[in-house]
PDB file of C-alpha atoms in Angstrom:
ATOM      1  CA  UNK A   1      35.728 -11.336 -14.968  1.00 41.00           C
ATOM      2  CA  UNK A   2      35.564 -11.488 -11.340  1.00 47.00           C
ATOM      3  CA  UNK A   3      37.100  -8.518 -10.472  1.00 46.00           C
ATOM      4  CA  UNK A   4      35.004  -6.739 -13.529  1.00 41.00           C
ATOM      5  CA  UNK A   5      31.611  -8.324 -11.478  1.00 43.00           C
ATOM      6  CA  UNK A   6      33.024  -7.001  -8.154  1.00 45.00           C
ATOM      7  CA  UNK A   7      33.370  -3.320  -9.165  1.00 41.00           C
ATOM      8  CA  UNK A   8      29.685  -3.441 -10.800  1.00 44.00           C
ATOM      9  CA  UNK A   9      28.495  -4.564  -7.364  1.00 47.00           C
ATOM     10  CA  UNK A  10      30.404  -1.363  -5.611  1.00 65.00           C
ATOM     11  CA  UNK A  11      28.210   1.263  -7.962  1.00 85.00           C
ATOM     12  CA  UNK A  12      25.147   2.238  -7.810  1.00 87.00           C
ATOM     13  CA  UNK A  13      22.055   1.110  -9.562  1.00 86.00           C
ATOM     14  CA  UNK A  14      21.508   4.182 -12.138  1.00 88.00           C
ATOM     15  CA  UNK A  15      17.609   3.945 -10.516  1.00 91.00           C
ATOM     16  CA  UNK A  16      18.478   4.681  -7.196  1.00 93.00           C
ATOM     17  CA  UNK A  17      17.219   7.485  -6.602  1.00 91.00           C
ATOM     18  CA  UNK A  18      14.194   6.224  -7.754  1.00 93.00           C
ATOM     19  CA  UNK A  19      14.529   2.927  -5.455  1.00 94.00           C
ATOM     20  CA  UNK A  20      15.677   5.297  -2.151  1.00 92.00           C
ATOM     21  CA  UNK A  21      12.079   6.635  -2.461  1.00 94.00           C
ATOM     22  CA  UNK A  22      10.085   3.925  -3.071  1.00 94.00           C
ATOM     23  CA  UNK A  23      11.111   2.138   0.027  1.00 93.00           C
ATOM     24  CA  UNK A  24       9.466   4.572   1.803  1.00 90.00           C
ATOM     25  CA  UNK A  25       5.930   4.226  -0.185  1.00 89.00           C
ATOM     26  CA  UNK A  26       3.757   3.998   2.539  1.00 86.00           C
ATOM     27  CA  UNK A  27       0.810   2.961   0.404  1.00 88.00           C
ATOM     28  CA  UNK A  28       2.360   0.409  -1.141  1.00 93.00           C
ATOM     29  CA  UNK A  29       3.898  -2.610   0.199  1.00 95.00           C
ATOM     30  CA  UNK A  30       4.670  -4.542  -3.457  1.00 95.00           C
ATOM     31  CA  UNK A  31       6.410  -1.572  -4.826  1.00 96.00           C
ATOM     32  CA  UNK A  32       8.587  -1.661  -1.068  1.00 96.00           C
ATOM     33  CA  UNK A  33       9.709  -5.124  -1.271  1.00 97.00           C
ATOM     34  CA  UNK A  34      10.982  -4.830  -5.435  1.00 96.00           C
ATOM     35  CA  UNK A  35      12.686  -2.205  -3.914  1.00 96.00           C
ATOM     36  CA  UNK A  36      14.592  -4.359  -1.679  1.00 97.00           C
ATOM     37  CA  UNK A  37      15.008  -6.819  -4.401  1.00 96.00           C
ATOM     38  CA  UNK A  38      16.433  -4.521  -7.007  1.00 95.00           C
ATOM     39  CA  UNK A  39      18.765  -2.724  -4.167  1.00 96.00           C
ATOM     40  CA  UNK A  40      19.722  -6.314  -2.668  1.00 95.00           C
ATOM     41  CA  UNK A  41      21.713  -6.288  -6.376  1.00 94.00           C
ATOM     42  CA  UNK A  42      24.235  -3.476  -5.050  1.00 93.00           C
ATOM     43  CA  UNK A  43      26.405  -4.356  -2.267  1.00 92.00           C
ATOM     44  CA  UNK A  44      27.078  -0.504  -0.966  1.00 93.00           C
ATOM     45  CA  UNK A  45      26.920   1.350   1.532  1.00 93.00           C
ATOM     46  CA  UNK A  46      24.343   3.178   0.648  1.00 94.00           C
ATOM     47  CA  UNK A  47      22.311   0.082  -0.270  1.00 95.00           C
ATOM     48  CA  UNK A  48      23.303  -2.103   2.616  1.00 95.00           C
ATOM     49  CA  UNK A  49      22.354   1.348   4.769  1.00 95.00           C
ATOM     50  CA  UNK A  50      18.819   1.326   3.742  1.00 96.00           C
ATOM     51  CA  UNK A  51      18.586  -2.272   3.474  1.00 96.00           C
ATOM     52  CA  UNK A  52      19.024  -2.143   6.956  1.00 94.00           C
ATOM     53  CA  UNK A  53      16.798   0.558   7.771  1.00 94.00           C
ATOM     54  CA  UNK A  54      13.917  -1.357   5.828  1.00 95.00           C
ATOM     55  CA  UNK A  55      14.649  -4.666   7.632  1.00 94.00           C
ATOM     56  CA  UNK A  56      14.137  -2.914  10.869  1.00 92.00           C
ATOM     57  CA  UNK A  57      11.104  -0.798  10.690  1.00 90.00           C
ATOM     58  CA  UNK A  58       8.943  -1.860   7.368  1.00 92.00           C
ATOM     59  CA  UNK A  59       5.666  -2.240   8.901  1.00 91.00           C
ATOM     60  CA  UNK A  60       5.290  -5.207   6.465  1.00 93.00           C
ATOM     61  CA  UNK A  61       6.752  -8.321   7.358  1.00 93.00           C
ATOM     62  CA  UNK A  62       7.390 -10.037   3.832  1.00 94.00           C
ATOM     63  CA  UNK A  63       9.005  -6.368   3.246  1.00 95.00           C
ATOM     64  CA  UNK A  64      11.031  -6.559   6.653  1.00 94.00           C
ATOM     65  CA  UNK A  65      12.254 -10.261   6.075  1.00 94.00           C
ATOM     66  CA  UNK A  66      13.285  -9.893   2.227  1.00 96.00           C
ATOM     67  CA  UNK A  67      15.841  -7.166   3.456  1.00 96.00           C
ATOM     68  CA  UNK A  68      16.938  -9.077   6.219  1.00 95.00           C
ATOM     69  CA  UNK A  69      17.929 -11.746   4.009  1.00 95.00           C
ATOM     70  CA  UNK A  70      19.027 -10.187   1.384  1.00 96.00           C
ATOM     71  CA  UNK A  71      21.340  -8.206   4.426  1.00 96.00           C
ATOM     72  CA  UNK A  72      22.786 -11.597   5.384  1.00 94.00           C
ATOM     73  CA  UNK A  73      23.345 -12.931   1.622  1.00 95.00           C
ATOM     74  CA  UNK A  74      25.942  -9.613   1.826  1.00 94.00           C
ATOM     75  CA  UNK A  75      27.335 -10.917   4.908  1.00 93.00           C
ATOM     76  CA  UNK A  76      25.479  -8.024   7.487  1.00 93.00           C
ATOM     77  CA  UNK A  77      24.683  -8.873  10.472  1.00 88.00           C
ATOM     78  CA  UNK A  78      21.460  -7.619  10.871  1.00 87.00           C
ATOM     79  CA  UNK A  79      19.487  -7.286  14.298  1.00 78.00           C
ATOM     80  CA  UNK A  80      16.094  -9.482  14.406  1.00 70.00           C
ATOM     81  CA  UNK A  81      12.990  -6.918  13.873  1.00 72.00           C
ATOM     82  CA  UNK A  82      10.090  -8.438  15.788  1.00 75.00           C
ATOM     83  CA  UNK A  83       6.525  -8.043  14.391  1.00 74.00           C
ATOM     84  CA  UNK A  84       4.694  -5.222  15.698  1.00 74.00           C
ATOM     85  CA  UNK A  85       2.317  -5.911  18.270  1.00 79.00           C
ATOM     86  CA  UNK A  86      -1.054  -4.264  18.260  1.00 82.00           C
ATOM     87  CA  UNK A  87      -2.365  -2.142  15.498  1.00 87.00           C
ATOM     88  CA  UNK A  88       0.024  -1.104  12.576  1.00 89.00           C
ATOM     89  CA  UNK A  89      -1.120   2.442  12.654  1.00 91.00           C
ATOM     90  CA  UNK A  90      -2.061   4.729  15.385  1.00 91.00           C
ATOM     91  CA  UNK A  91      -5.692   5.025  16.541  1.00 93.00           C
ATOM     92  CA  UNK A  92      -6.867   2.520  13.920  1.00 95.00           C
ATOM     93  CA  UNK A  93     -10.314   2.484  15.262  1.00 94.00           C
ATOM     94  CA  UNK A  94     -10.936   6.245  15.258  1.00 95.00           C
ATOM     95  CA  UNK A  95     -10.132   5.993  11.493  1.00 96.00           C
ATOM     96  CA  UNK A  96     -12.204   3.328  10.675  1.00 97.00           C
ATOM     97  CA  UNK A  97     -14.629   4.730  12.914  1.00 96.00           C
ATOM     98  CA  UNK A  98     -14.304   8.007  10.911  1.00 96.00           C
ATOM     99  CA  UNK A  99     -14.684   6.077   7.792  1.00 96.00           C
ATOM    100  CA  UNK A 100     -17.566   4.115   8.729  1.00 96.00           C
ATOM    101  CA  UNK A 101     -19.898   7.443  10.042  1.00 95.00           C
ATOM    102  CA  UNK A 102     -18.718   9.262   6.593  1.00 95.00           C
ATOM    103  CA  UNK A 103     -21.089   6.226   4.937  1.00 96.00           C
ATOM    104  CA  UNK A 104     -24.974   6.331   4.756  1.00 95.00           C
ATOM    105  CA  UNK A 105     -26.292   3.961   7.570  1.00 92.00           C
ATOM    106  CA  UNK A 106     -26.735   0.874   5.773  1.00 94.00           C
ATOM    107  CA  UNK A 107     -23.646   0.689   3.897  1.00 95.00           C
ATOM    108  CA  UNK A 108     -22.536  -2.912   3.157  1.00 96.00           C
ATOM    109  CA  UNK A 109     -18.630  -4.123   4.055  1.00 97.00           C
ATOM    110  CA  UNK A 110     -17.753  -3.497   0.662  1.00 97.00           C
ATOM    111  CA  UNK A 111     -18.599  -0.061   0.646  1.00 97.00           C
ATOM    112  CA  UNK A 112     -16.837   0.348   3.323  1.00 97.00           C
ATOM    113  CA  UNK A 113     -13.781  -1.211   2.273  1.00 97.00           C
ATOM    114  CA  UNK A 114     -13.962   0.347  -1.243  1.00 97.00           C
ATOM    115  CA  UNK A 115     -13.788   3.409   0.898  1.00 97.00           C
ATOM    116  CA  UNK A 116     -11.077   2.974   3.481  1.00 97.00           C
ATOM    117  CA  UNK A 117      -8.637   1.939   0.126  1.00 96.00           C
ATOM    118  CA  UNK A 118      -9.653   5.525  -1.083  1.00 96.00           C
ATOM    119  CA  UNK A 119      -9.069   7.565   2.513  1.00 95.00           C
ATOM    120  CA  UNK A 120      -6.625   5.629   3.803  1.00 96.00           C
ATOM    121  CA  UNK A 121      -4.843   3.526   1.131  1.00 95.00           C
ATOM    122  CA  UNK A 122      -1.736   3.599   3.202  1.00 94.00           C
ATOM    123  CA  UNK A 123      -3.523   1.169   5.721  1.00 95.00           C
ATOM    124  CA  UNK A 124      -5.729  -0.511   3.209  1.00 96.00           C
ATOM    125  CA  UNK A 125      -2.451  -1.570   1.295  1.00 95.00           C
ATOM    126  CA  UNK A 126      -0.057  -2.248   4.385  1.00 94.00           C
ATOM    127  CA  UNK A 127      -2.827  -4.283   6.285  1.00 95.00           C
ATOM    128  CA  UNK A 128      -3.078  -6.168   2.715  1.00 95.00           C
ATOM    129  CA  UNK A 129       0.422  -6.701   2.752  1.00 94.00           C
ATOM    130  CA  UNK A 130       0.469  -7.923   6.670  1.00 93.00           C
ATOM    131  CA  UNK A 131      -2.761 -10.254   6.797  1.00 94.00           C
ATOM    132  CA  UNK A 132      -2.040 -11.590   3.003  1.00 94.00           C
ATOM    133  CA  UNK A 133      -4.921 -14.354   2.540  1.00 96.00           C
ATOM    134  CA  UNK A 134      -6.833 -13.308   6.112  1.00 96.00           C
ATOM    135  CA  UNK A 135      -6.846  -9.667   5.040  1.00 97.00           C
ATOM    136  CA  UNK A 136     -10.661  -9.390   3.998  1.00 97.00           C
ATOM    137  CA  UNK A 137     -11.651 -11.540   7.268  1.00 97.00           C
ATOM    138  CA  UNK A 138      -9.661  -9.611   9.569  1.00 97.00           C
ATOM    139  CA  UNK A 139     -10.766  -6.427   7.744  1.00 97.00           C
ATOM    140  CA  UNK A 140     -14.777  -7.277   7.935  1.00 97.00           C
ATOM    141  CA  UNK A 141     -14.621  -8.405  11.534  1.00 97.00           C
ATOM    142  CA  UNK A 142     -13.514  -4.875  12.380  1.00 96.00           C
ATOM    143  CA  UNK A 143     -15.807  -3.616   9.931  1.00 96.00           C
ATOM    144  CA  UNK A 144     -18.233  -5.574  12.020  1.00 95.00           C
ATOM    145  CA  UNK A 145     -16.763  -4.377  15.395  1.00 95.00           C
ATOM    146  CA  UNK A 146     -15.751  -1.038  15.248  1.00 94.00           C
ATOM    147  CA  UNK A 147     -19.538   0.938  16.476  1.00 89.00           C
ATOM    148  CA  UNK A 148     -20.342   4.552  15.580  1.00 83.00           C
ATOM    149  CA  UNK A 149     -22.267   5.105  18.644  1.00 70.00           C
ATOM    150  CA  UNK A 150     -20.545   7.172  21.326  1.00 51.00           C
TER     151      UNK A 150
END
């Protein structure tokens, strides 16, 4: 039985495909991290490879730490991926900015934000993922902050 558990673990899930691109969804963070959970099933090297690719540069932390654990449950050593620091995304400001001049002058925060998930749903979803609970304070202050004006 053990040995017939063993050489279930060394194949492939039939999915994987499947799996191998949705750890690379950009837009969405949830879909990432079942990834992960569903590929943390199949000790391989083709699992524990991406595993450790997603444990190192997932922009989301819950996404980042599932894989590293899952990586050490397999016995992996796996190297510590520190949180970004700054913004997630590159000139986050000039999007929002962007955003925020495409809407009539007195748009509300929830325009806005009904918006930026639309445009940008890759940062609306990964910022979602990263702030959790905080995410529609963090997301109005720099609704708040982030001036049209040259």
């Amino acid at each position: 039985m053990n040995q017939q558990k063993q050489e279930s673990a060394q194949q492939l899930p039939e999915n994987f495909s499947e799996l191998k691109k949705a750890v690379n969804r950009t837009a969405d963070w949830e879909e990432r991290l079942n990834a992960v959970q569903e590929l943390a099933k199949y000790k391989t090297d083709e699992t524990i490879k991406i595993l450790k690719y997603v444990a190192k540069s997932d922009l989301v932390t819950k996404v980042r730490d599932a894989a590293a654990r899952h990586l050490k449950k397999m016995g992996q050593e796996v190297e510590t991926a520190e949180t970004p620091k700054g913004d997630l995304f590159k000139d986050l400001r000039k999007i929002f900015k962007r955003i925020k001049k495409s809407l009539p002058a007195d748009h509300t925060y929830e325009d806005f934000k009904v918006k930026l998930e639309k445009m940008r749903s890759d940062i609306y979803n990964t910022y979602e993922g990263e702030k959790g609970a905080q995410f529609d304070a963090w997301l109005k202050v720099m609704w708040e902050t982030t001036t049209t004006r040259k």
